[in-house]
mmCIF file of C-alpha atoms in Angstrom:
data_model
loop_
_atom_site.group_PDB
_atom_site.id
_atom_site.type_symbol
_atom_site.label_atom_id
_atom_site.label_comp_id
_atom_site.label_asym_id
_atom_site.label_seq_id
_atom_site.Cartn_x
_atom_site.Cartn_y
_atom_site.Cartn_z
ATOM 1 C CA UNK A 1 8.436 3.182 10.945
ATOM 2 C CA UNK A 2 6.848 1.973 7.513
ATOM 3 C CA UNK A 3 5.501 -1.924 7.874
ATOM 4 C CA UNK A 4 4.590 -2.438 4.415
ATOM 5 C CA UNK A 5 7.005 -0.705 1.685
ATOM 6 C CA UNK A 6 6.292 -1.193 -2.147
ATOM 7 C CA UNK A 7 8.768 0.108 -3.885
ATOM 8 C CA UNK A 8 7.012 0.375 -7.377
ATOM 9 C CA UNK A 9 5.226 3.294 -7.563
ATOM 10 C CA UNK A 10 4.123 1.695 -11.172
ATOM 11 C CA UNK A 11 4.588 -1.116 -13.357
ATOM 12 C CA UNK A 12 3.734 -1.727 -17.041
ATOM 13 C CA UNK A 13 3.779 -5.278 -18.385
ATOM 14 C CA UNK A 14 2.672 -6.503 -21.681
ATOM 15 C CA UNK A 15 -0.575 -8.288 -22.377
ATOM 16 C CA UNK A 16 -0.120 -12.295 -21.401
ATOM 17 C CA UNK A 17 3.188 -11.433 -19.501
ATOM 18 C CA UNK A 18 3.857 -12.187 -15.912
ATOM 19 C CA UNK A 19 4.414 -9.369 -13.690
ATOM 20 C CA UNK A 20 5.974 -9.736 -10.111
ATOM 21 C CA UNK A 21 4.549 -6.755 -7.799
ATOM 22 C CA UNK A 22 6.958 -6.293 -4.457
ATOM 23 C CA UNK A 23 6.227 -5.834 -0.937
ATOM 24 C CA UNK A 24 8.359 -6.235 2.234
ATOM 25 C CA UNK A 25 6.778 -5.997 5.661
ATOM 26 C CA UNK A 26 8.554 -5.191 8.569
ATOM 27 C CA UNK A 27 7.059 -7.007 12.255
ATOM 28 C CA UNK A 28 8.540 -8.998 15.327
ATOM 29 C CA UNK A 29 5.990 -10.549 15.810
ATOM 30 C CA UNK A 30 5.585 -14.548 14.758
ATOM 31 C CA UNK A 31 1.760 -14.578 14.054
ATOM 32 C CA UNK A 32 0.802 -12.248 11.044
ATOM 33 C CA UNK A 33 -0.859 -12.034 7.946
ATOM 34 C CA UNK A 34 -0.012 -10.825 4.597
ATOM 35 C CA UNK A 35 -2.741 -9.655 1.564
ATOM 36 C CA UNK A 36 -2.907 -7.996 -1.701
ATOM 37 C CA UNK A 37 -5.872 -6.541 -2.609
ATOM 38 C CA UNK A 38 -6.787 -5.041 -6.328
ATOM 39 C CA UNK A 39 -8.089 -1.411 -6.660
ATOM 40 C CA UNK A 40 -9.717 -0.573 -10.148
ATOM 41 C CA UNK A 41 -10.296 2.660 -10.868
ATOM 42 C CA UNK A 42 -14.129 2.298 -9.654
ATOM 43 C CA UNK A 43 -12.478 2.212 -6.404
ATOM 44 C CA UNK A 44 -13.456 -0.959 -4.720
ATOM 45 C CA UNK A 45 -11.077 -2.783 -2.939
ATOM 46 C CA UNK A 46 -11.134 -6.604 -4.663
ATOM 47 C CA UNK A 47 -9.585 -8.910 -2.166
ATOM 48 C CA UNK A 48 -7.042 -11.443 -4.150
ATOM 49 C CA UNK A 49 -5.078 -13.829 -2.317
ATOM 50 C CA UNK A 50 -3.479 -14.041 1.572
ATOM 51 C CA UNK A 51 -0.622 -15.417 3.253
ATOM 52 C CA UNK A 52 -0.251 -16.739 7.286
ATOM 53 C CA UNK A 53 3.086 -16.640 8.691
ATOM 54 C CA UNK A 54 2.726 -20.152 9.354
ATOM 55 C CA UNK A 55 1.586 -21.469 5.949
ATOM 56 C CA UNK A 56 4.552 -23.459 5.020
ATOM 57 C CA UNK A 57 3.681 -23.389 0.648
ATOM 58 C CA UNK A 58 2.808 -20.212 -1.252
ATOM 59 C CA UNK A 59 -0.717 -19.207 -1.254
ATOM 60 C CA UNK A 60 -2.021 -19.493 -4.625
ATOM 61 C CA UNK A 61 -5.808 -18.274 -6.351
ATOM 62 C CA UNK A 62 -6.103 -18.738 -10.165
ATOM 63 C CA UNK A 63 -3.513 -16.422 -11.614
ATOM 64 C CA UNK A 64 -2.422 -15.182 -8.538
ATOM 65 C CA UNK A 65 0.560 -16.432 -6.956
ATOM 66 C CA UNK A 66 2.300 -15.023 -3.553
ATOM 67 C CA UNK A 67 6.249 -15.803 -3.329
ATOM 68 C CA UNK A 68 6.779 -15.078 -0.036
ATOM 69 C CA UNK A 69 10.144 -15.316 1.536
ATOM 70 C CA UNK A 70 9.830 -15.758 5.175
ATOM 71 C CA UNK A 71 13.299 -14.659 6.278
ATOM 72 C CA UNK A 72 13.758 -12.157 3.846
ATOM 73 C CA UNK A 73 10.510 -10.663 4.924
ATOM 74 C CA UNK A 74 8.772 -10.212 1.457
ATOM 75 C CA UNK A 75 5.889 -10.854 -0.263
ATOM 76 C CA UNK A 76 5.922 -10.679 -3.695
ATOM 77 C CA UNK A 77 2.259 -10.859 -5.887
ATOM 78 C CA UNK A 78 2.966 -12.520 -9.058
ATOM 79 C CA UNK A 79 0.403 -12.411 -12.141
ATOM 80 C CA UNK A 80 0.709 -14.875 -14.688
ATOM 81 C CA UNK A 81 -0.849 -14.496 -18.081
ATOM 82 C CA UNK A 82 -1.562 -10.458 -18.005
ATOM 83 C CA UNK A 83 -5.074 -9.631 -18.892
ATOM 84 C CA UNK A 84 -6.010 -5.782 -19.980
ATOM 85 C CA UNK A 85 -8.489 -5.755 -17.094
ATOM 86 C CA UNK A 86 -5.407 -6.497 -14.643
ATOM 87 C CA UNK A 87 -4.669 -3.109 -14.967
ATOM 88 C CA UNK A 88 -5.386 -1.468 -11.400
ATOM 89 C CA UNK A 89 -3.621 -0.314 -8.231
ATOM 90 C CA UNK A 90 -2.418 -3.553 -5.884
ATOM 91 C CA UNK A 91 -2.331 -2.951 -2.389
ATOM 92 C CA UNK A 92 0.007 -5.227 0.103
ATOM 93 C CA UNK A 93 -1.270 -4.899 3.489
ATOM 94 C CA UNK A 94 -0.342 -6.827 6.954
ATOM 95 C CA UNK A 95 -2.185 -7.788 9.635
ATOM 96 C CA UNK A 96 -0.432 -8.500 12.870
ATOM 97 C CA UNK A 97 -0.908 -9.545 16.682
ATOM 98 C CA UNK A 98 -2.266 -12.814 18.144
ATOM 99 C CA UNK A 99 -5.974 -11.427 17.690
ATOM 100 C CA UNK A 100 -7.430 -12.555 14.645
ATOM 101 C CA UNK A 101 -9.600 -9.347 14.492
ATOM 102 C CA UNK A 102 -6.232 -6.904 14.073
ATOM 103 C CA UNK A 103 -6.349 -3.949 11.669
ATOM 104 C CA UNK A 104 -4.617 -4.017 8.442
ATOM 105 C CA UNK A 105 -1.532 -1.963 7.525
ATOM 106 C CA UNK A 106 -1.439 -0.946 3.985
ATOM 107 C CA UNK A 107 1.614 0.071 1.715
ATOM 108 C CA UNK A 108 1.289 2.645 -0.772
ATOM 109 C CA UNK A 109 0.432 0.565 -3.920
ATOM 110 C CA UNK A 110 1.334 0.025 -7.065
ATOM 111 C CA UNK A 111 -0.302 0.762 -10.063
ATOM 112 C CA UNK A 112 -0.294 -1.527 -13.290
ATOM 113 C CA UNK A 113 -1.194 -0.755 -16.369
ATOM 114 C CA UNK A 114 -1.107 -3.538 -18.741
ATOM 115 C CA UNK A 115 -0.172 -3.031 -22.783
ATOM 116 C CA UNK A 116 -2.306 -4.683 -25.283
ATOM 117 C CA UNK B 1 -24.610 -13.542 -0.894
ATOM 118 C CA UNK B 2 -24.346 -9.248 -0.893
ATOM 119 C CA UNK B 3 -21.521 -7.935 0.151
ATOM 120 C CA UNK B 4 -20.432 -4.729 2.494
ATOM 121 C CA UNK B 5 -22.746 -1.966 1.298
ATOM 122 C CA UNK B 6 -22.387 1.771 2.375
ATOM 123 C CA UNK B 7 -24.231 4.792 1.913
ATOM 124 C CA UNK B 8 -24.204 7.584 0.121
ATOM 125 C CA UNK B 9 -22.002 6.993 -2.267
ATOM 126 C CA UNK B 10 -21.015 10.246 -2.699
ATOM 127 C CA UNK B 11 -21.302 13.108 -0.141
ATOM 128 C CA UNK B 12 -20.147 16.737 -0.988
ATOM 129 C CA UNK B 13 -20.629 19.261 2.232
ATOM 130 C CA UNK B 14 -19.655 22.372 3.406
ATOM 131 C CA UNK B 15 -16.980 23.048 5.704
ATOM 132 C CA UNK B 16 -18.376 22.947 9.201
ATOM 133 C CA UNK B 17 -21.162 20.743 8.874
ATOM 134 C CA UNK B 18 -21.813 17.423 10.350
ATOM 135 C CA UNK B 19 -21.907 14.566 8.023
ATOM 136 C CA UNK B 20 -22.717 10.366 8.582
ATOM 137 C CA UNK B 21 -21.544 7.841 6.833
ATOM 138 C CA UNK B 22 -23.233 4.190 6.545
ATOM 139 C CA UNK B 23 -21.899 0.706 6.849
ATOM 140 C CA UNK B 24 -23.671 -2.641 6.598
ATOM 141 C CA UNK B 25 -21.676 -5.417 6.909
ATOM 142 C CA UNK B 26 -21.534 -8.832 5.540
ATOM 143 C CA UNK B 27 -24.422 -11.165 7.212
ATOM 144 C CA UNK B 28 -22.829 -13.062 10.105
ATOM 145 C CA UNK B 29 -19.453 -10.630 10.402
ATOM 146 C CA UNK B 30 -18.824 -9.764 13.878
ATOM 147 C CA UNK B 31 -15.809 -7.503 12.682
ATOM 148 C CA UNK B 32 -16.320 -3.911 11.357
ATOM 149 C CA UNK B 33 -13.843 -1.831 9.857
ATOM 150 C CA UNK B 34 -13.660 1.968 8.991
ATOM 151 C CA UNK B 35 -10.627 2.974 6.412
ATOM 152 C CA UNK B 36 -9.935 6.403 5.345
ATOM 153 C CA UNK B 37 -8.335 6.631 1.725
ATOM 154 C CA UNK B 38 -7.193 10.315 0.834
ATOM 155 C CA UNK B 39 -4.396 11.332 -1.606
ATOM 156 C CA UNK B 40 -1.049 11.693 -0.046
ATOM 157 C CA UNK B 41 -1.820 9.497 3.188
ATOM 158 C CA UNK B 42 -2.803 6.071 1.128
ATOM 159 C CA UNK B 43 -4.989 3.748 2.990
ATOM 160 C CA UNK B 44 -5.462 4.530 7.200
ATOM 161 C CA UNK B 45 -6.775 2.578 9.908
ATOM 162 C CA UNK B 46 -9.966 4.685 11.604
ATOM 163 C CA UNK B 47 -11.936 2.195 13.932
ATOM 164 C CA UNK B 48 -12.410 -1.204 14.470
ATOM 165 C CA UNK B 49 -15.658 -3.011 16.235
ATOM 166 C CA UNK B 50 -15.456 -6.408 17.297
ATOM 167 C CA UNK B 51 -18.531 -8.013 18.566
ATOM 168 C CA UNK B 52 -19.603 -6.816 22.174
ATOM 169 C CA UNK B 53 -16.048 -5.866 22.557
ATOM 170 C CA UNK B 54 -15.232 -2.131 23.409
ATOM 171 C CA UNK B 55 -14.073 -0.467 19.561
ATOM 172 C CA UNK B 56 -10.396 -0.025 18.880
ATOM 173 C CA UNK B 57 -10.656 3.745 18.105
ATOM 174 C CA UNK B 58 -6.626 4.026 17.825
ATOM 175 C CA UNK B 59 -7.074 5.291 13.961
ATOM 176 C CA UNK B 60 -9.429 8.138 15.228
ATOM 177 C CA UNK B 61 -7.430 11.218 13.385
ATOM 178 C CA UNK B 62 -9.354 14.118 15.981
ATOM 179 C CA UNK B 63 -12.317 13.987 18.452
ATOM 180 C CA UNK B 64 -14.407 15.495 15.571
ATOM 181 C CA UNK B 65 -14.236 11.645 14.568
ATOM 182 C CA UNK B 66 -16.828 9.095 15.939
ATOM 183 C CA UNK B 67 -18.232 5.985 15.142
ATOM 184 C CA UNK B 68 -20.943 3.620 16.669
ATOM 185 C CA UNK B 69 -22.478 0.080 15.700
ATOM 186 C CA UNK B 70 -25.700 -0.405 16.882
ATOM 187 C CA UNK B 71 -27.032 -3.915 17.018
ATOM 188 C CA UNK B 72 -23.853 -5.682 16.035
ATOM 189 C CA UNK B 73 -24.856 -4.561 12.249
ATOM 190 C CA UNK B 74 -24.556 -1.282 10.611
ATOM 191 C CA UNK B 75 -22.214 1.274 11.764
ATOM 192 C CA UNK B 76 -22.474 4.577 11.406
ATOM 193 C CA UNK B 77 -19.393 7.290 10.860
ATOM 194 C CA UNK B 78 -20.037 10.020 12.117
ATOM 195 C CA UNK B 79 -17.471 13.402 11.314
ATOM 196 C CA UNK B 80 -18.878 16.332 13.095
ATOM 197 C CA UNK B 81 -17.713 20.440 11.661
ATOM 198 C CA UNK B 82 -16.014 18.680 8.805
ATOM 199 C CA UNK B 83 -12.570 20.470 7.613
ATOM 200 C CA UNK B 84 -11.565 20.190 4.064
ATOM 201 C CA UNK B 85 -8.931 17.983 5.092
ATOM 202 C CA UNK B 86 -11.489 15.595 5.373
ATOM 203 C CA UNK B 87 -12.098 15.247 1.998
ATOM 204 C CA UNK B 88 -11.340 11.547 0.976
ATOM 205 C CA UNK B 89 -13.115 8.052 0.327
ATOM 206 C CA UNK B 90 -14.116 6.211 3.331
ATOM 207 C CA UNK B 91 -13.686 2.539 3.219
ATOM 208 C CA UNK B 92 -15.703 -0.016 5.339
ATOM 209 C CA UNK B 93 -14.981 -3.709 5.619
ATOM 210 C CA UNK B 94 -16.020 -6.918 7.779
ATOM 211 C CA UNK B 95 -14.838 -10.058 8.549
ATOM 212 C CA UNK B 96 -15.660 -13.174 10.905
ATOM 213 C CA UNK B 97 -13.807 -13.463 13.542
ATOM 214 C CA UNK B 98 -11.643 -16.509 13.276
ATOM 215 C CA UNK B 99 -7.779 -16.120 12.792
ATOM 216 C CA UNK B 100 -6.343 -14.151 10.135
ATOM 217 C CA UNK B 101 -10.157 -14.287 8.477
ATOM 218 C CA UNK B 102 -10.072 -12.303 4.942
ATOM 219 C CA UNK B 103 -11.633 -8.089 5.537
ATOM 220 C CA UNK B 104 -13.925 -7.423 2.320
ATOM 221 C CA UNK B 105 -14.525 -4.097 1.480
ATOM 222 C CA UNK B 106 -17.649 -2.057 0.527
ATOM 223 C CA UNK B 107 -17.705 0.153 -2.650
ATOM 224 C CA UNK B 108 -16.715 3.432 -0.097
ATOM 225 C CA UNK B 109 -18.120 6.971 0.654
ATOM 226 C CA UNK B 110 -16.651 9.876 -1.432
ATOM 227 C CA UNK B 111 -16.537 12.726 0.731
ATOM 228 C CA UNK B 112 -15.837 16.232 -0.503
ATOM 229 C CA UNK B 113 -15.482 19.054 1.842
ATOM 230 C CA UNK B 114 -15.790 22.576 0.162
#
């Protein structure tokens, strides 16, 4: 069964836009963690911003904003202010299980490309 | 402070040969990750080293696969009579060991098989 579905295969947003990027995760159990991380096409992986289960207010870093929605099990990345250099593939990925060492479970990404 | 590094950066090899792939980690991350990132199967757990601990080596896609940390440091991949199949970027990351502690990745390992 899929953990981590994103559900935009692509977006497109125009320059100094927001964008809202989708994820839902799929887990039973209560202790997790949520992250998005940004793939340019140079193909590192640029962690942005994470999420505990237990954090009771969105996480937030700079222009990076995570709406998640506990019960609805989702965790949204939003982007405020689009910049041309957003444009990259976003990763949601999950880490679950008590141990704080747990692999992560990716979802298929989304790319962005952002219009000038 | 430098970040995950890994060597080569690109490897192209011929179908049956043995190839190794470099990690070194973060200074002071006890956790070690190895990702596999090939078109078609997005990003895939491989192995995971923690400390002293035994590896998780759950993600291991064939016995052909094997992976070893030496030191607590650098960890070396190791895929021996490589398929084509093979062919993708490998992906290593570290993190500290507290809870739900952030894994930063290294630029990767582009592996070709021909």
């Amino acid at each position: 069964a899929q953990k981590i579905t994103q559900t935009q295969p692509g977006m497109f947003v125009q320059e100094k836009e927001a964008v809202t990027l989708d994820c839902t995760y799929d887990t039973s159990d209560q202790s997790y963690g949520l992250f998005w991380y940004k793939q340019p096409s140079s193909g590192e992986m640029i962690f942005l911003i994470y999420q505990g289960s237990y954090d009771e207010q969105n996480a937030t870093e700079g222009r990076y904003s995570l709406n998640f929605q506990k019960a609805r099990k989702s965790a949204n990345l939003v982007i405020s202010a689009s910049q041309l250099g957003d444009s990259a593939m976003y990763f949601c990925a999950m880490r679950e299980g008590r141990s704080a060492g747990d692999k992560l479970v990716f979802g298929a990404g989304t790319i962005l490309r952002v219009k000038s | 402070g430098a970040g995950v590094s890994q060597s080569p950066s690109n490897k192209v090899t011929e179908k049956g040969k043995d190839v190794e792939l470099r990690c070194d980690p973060i200074s002071g991350h006890t956790a070690l990750y190895w990702y596999r990132q090939s078109l078609g199967q997005g990003l895939e757990f491989l192995i995971y080293f923690q400390g002293n601990s035994a590896p998780d080596k759950s993600g291991l896609p064939s016995d052909r696969f094997s992976a070893e940390r030496t030191g607590g440091s650098v960890s070396t991949l190791t895929i021996q009579r490589t398929q084509q199949e093979d062919s993708a970027v490998y992906l290593c990351a570290s993190s500290r060991i507290v809870k739900q502690e952030t894994q930063y990745f290294g630029p990767g390992t582009r592996l070709l098989v021909l």
